[in-house]
Short mmCIF file of C-alpha atoms in Angstrom, two decimals:
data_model
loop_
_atom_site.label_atom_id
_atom_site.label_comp_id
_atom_site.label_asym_id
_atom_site.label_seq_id
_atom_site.Cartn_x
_atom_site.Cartn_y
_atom_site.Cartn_z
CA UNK A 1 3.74 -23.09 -6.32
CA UNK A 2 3.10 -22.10 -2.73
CA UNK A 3 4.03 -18.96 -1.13
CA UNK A 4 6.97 -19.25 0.56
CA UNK A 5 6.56 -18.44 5.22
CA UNK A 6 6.96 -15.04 5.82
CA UNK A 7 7.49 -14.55 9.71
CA UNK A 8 4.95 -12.30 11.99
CA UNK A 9 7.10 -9.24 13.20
CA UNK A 10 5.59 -7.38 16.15
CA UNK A 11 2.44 -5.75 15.18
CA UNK A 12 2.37 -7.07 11.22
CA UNK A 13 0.23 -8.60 9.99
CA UNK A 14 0.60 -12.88 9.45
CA UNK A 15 0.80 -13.12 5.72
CA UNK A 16 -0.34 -16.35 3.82
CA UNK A 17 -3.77 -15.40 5.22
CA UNK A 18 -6.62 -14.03 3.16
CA UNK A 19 -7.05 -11.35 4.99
CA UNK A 20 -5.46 -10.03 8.17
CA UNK A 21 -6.68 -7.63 11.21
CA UNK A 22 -3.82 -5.64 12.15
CA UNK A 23 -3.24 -5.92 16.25
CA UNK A 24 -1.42 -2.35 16.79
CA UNK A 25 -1.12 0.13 19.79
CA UNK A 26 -4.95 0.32 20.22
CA UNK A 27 -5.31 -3.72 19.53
CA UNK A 28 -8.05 -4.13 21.49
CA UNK A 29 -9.78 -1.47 20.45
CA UNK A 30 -9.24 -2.31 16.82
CA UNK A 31 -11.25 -5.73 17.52
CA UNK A 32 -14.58 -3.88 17.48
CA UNK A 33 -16.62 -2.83 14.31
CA UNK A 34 -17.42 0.44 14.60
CA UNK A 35 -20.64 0.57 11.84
CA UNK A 36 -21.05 4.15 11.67
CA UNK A 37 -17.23 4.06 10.60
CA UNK A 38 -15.68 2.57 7.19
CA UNK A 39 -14.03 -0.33 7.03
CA UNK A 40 -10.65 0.16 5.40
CA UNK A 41 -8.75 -2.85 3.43
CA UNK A 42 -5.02 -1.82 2.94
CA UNK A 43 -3.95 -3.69 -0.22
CA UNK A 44 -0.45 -5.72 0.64
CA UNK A 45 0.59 -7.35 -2.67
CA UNK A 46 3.52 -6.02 -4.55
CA UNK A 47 3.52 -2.29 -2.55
CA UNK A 48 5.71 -0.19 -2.10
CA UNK A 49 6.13 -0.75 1.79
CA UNK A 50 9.16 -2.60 0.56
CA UNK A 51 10.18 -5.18 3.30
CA UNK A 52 6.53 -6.46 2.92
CA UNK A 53 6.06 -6.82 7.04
CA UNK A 54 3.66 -4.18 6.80
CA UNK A 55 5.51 -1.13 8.55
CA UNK A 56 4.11 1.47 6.50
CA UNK A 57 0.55 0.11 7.03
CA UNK A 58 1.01 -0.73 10.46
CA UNK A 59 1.74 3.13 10.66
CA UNK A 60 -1.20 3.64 9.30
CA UNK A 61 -3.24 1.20 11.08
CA UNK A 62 -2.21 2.64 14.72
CA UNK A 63 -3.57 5.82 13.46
CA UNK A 64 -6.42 5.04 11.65
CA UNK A 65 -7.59 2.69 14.72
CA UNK A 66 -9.99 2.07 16.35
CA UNK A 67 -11.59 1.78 12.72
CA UNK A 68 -11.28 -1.86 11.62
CA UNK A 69 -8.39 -1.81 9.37
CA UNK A 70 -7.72 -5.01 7.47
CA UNK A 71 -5.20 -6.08 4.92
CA UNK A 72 -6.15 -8.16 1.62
CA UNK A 73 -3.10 -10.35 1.38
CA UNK A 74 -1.71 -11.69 -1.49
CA UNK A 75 -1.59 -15.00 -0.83
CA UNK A 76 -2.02 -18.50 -2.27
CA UNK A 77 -5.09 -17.89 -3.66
CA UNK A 78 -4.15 -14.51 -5.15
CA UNK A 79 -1.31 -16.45 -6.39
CA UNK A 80 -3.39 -18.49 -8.59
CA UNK A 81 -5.15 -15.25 -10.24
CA UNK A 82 -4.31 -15.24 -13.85
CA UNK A 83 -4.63 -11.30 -14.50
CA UNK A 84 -4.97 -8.75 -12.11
CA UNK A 85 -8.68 -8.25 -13.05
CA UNK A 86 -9.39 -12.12 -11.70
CA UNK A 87 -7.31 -10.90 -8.61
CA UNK A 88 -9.06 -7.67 -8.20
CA UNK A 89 -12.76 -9.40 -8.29
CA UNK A 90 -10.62 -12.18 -5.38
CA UNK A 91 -10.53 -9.30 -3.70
CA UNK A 92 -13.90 -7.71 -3.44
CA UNK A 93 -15.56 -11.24 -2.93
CA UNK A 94 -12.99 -10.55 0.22
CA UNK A 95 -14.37 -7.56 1.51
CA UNK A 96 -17.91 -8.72 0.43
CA UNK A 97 -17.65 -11.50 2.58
CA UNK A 98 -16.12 -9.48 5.73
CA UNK A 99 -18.65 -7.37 5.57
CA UNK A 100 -21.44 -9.62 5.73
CA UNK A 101 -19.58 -11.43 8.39
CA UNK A 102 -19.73 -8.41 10.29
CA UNK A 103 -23.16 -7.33 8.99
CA UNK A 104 -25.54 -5.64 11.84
CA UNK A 105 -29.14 -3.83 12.03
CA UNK A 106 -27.50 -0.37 12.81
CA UNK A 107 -26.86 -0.04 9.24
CA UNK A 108 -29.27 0.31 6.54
CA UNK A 109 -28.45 -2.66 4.05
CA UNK A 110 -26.39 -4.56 6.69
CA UNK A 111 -22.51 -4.54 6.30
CA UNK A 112 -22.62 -3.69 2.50
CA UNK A 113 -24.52 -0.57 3.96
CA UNK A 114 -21.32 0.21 5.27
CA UNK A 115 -18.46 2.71 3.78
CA UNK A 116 -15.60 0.90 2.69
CA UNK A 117 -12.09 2.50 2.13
CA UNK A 118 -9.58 1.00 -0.45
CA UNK A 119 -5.70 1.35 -0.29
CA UNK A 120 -3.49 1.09 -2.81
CA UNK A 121 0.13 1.61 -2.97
CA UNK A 122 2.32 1.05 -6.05
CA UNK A 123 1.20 -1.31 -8.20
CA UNK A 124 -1.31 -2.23 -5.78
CA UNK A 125 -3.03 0.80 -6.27
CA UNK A 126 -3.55 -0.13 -10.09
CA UNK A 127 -5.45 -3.47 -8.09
CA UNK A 128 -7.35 -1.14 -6.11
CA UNK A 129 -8.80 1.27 -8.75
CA UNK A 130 -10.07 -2.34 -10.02
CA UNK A 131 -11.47 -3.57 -6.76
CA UNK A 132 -12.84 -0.85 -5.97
CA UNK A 133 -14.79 -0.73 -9.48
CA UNK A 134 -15.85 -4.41 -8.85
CA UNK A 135 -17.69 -2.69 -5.13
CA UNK A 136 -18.97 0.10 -6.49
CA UNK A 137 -20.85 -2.07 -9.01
CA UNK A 138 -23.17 -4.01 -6.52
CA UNK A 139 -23.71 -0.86 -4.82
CA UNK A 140 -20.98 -0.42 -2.22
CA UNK A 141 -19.96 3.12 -1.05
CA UNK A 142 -16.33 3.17 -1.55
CA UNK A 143 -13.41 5.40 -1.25
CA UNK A 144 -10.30 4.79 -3.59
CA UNK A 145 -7.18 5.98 -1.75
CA UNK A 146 -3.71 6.14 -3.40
CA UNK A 147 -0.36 6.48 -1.90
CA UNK A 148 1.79 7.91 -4.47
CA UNK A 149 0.68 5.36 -7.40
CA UNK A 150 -0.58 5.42 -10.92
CA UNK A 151 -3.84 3.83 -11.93
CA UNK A 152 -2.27 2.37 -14.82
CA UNK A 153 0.91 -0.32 -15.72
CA UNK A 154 3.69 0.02 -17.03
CA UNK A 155 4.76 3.89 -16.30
CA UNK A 156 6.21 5.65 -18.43
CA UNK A 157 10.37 4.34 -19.15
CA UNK A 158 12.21 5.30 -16.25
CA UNK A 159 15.53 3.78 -15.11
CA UNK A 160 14.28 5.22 -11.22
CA UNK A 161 10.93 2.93 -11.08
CA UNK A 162 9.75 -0.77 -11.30
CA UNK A 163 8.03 -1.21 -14.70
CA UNK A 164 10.19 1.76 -16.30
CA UNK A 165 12.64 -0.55 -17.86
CA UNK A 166 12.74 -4.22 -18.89
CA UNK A 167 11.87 -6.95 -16.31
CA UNK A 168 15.33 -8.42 -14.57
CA UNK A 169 13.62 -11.05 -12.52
CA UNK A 170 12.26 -10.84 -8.52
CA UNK A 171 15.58 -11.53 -6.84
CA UNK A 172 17.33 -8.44 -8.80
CA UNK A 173 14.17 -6.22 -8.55
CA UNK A 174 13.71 -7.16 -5.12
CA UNK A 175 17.48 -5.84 -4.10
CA UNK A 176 16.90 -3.08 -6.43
CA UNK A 177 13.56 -1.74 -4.34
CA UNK A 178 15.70 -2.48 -1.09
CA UNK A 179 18.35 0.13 -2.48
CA UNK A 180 15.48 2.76 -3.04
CA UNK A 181 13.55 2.73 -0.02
CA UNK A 182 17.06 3.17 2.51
CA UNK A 183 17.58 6.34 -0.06
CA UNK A 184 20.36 4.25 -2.30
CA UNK A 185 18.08 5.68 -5.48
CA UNK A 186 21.14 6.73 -7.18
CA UNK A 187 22.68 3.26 -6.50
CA UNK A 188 20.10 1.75 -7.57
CA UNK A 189 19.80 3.74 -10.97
CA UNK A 190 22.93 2.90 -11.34
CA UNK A 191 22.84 -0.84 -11.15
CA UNK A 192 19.69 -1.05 -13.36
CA UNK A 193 21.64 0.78 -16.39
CA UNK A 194 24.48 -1.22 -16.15
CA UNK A 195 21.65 -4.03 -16.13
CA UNK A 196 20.52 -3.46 -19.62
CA UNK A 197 23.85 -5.11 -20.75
CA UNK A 198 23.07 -8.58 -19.95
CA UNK A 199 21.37 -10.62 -22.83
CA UNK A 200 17.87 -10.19 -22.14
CA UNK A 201 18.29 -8.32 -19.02
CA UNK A 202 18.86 -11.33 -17.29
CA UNK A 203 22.14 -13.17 -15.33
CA UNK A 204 23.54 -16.49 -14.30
CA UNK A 205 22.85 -17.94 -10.75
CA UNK A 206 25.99 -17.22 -9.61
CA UNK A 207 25.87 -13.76 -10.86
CA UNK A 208 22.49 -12.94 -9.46
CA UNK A 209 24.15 -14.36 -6.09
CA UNK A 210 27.34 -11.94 -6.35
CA UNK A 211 24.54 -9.18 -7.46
CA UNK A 212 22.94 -9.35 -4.09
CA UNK A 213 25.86 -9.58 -2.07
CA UNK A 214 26.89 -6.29 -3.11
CA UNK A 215 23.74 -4.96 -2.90
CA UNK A 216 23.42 -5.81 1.12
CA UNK A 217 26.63 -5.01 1.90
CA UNK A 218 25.68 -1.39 0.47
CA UNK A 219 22.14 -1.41 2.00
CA UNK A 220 23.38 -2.79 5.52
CA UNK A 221 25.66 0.28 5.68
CA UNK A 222 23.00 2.10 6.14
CA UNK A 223 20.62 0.58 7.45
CA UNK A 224 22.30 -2.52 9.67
CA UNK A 225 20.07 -4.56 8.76
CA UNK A 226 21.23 -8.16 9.50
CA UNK A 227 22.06 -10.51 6.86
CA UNK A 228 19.10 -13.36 7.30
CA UNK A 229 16.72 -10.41 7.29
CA UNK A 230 17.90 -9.39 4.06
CA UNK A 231 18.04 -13.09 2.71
CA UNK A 232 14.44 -14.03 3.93
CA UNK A 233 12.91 -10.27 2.05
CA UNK A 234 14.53 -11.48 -1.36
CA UNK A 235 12.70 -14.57 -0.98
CA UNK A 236 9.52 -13.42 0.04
CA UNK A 237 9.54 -10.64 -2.15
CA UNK A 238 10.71 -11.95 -5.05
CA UNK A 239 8.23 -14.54 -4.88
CA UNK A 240 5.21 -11.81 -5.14
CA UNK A 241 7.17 -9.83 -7.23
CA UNK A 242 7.72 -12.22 -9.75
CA UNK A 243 3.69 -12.93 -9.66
CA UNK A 244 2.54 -9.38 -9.69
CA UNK A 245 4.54 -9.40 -12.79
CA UNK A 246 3.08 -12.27 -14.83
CA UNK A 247 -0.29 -10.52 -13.76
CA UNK A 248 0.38 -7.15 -14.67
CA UNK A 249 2.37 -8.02 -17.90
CA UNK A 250 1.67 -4.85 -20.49
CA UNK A 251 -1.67 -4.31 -18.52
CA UNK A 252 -2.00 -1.06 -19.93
CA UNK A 253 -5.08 1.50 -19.04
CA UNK A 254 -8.19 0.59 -17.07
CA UNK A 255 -11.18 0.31 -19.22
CA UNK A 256 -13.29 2.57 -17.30
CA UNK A 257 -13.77 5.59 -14.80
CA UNK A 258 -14.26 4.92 -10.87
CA UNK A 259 -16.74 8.19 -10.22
CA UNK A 260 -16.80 7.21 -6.30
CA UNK A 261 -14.42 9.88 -4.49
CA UNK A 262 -10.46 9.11 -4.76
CA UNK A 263 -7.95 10.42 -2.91
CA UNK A 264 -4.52 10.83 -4.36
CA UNK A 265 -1.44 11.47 -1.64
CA UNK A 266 1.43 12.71 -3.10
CA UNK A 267 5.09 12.45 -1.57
CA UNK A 268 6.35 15.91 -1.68
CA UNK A 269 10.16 14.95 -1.93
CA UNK A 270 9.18 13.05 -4.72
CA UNK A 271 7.05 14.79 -7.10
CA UNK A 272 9.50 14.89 -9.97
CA UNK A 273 9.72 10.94 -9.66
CA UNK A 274 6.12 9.83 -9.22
CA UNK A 275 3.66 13.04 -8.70
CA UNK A 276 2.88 14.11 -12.47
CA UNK A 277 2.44 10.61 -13.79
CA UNK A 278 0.18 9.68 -10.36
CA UNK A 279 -1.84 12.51 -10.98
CA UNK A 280 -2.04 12.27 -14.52
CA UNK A 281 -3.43 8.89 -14.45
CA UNK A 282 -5.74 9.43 -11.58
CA UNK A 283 -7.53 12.67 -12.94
CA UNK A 284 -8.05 10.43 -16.16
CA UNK A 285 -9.54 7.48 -14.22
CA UNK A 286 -10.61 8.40 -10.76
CA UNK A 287 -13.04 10.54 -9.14
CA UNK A 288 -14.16 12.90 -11.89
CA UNK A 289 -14.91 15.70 -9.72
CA UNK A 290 -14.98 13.45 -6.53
CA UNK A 291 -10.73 13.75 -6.96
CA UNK A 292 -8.25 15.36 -4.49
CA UNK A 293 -5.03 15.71 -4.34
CA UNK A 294 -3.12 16.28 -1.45
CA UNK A 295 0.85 16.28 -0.77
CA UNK A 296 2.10 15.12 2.00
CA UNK A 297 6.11 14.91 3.53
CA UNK A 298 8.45 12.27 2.66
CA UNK A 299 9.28 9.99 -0.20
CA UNK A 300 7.82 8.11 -1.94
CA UNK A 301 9.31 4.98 -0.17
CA UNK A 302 8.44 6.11 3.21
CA UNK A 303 6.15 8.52 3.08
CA UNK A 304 3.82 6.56 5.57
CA UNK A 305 6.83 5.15 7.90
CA UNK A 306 7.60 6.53 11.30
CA UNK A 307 10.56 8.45 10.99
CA UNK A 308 13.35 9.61 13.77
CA UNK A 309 10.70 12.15 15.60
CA UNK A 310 7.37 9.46 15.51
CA UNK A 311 5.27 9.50 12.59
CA UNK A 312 4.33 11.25 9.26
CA UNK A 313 1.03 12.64 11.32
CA UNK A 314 0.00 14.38 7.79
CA UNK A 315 -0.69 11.37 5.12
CA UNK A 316 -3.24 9.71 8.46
CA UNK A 317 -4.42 12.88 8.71
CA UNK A 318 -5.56 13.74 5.04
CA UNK A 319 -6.82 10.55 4.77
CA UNK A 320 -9.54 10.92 7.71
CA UNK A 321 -10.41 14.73 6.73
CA UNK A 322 -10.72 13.56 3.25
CA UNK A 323 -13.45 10.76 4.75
CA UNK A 324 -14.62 13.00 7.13
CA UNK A 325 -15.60 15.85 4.39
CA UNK A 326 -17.53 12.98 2.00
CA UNK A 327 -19.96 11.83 5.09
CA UNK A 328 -18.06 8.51 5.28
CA UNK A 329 -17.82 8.82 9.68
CA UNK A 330 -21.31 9.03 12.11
CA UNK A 331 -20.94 11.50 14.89
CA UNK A 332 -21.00 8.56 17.46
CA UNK A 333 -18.10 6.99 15.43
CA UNK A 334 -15.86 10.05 15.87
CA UNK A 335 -16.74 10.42 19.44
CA UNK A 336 -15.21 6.99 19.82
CA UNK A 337 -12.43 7.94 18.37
CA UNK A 338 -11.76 10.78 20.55
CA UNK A 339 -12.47 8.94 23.59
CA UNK A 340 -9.59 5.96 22.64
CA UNK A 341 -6.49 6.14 24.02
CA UNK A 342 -4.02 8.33 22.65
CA UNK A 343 -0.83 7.41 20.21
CA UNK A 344 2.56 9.50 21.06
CA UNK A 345 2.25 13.00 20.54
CA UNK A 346 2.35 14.85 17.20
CA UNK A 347 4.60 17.84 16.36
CA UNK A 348 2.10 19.85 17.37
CA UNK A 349 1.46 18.57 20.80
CA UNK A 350 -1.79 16.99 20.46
CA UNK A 351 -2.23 12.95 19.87
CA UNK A 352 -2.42 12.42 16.13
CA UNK A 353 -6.06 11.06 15.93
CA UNK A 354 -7.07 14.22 17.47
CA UNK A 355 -5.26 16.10 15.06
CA UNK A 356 -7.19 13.82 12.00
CA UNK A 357 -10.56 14.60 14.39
CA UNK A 358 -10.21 18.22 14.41
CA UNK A 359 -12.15 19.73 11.38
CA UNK A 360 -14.88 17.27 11.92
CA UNK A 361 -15.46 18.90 15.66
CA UNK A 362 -15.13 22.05 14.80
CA UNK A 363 -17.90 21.25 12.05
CA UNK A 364 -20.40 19.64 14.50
CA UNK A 365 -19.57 22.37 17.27
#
């Protein structure tokens, strides 16, 4: 079927669209291809920026800006993928095609001369390490980021993660995710066991209905988040939920090594969670000696959300130094940057791009 409307909240971006060019602080800016810059494409399927309205990528879009920073949407047409290989090869004929759309002479080989950064968060990133394969394959220099996320599907059983324990359809999983990312992880562990003693994993309408109920009345306590909001995430999340599942099914391993240079970011407050199965399955697949791994704060629900004093400044900031050490910015591209107009001040006092810009100065200096 179709994907069901998803509304544009300030500064998302419109999903249902192949591809989207978040309009943040610097929207203006963000218009322009920079070509001595990469191009990053922020993977928004089933991610962990749980309300899907792209507030943890907005986040890092502001910051990443004025970089062109797109998002590969799972829409319609990645609906009608049949495994997440066909949708991983959807999207690099994506990012193919932007690039020659936005091909120029100031780069040797046109816009496939040009770095590209991938994104992946969740079980996006498990789309990413094969997207980013399909690139690297006609030549494309590309950069595999992970938030937090394994390479490979299902993790290992868990009754804390998605995939740990038996399927118990979008609607459920949806709420479930919503209970995580507002902290409720205990809740949430909690329902899932309990879970495991329907037939199949599965319940009636009307218990499904009195499932969610309980679950928003928990979730709006701490969150006051209105009712319709809540009512219009299950539905658009439980949609792409429920496909991400058919796709990724017992997908198991990936059936080769991505040697281009992957960085893994690690929530700190979650390590014991995610971190040793992330890492585990990135030093196996990703990177060969091209791998780092850096932790950052938060969890891994919100690790790239602004939080009560701004912004996580550190996950932005890893990500450019990390780009910045393998050659993937010009010297007239991070002049740019420097010159665009500053975000709100960082902990430390300084805008938070100039904070990401600082090692590369220091180097050129």
């Amino acid at each position: 079927g179709s994907c069901p409307p998803q509304t544009r909240l300030s500064g998302a971006p419109l999903w249902g669209q192949p591809m989207a060019l978040f309009e943040g602080e610097l929207g203006e800016v963000c218009q322009g291809v920079m070509l001595e810059a990469p191009a990053f494409y922020l993977l928004h399927g089933s991610d962990d920026d749980v309300f899907r309205h792209g507030a943890s990528y907005l986040t890092l879009a502001d910051l990443l800006q004025p970089l062109r920073v797109c998002t590969l949407n799972f829409d319609e047409a990645a609906g009608d993928c049949r495994t997440l290989t066909e949708l991983a090869d959807d999207y690099a004929r994506r990012v193919l095609a932007d690039l020659d759309e936005h091909a120029d002479g100031g780069v040797e080989g046109g816009g496939r001369g040009r770095h590209v950064a991938l994104v992946g968060y969740g079980l996006d990133a498990v789309v990413a390490h094969r997207t980013a394969l399909a690139l690297w394959d006609v030549s494309v220099e590309v950069a595999l980021i992970l938030l937090d996320s394994e390479v490979t599907w299902p993790p290992e059983p868990s009754m804390e993660r998605l995939g740990g324990y038996p399927w118990l359809g979008g609607q459920v999983e949806a709420a479930v995710l919503a209970c995580r990312a507002f902290g409720l992880s205990e809740l949430a562990r909690r329902e899932v066991v309990s879970l495991q003693e329907f037939p199949n994993n599965l319940m009636t309408p009307e218990e499904v209905e009195e499932f969610l109920m309980r679950i928003y009345w928990e979730v709006a306590s701490v969150s006051g988040m209105p009712q319709s909001y809540f009512e219009r995430y299950i539905q658009d999340s439980s949609y792409v939920l429920e496909r991400m599942q058919s796709l990724a099914g017992a997908f198991g391993a990936p059936d080769r090594v991505f040697e281009g240079p992957t960085l893994l970011l690690l929530a700190r407050a979650s390590l014991a969670e995610f971190g040793a199965a992330a890492r585990a399955g990135a030093e196996r697949f990703c990177g060969g000696e091209g791998l780092e791994v850096v932790e950052v704060p938060g969890t891994h629900y919100n690790m790239c959300q602004r939080d009560k004093v701004g912004v996580h400044i550190a996950l932005p900031q890893a990500i450019s130094e990390f780009l910045l050490r393998r050659g993937f910015f010009g010297p007239e591209a991070m002049q740019v940057i420097l010159a665009a107009a500053p975000l709100p001040d960082g902990p430390s006092g300084l805008p938070p791009k100039r904070l990401a810009c600082a090692a590369y100065m220091e180097f050129v200096d």
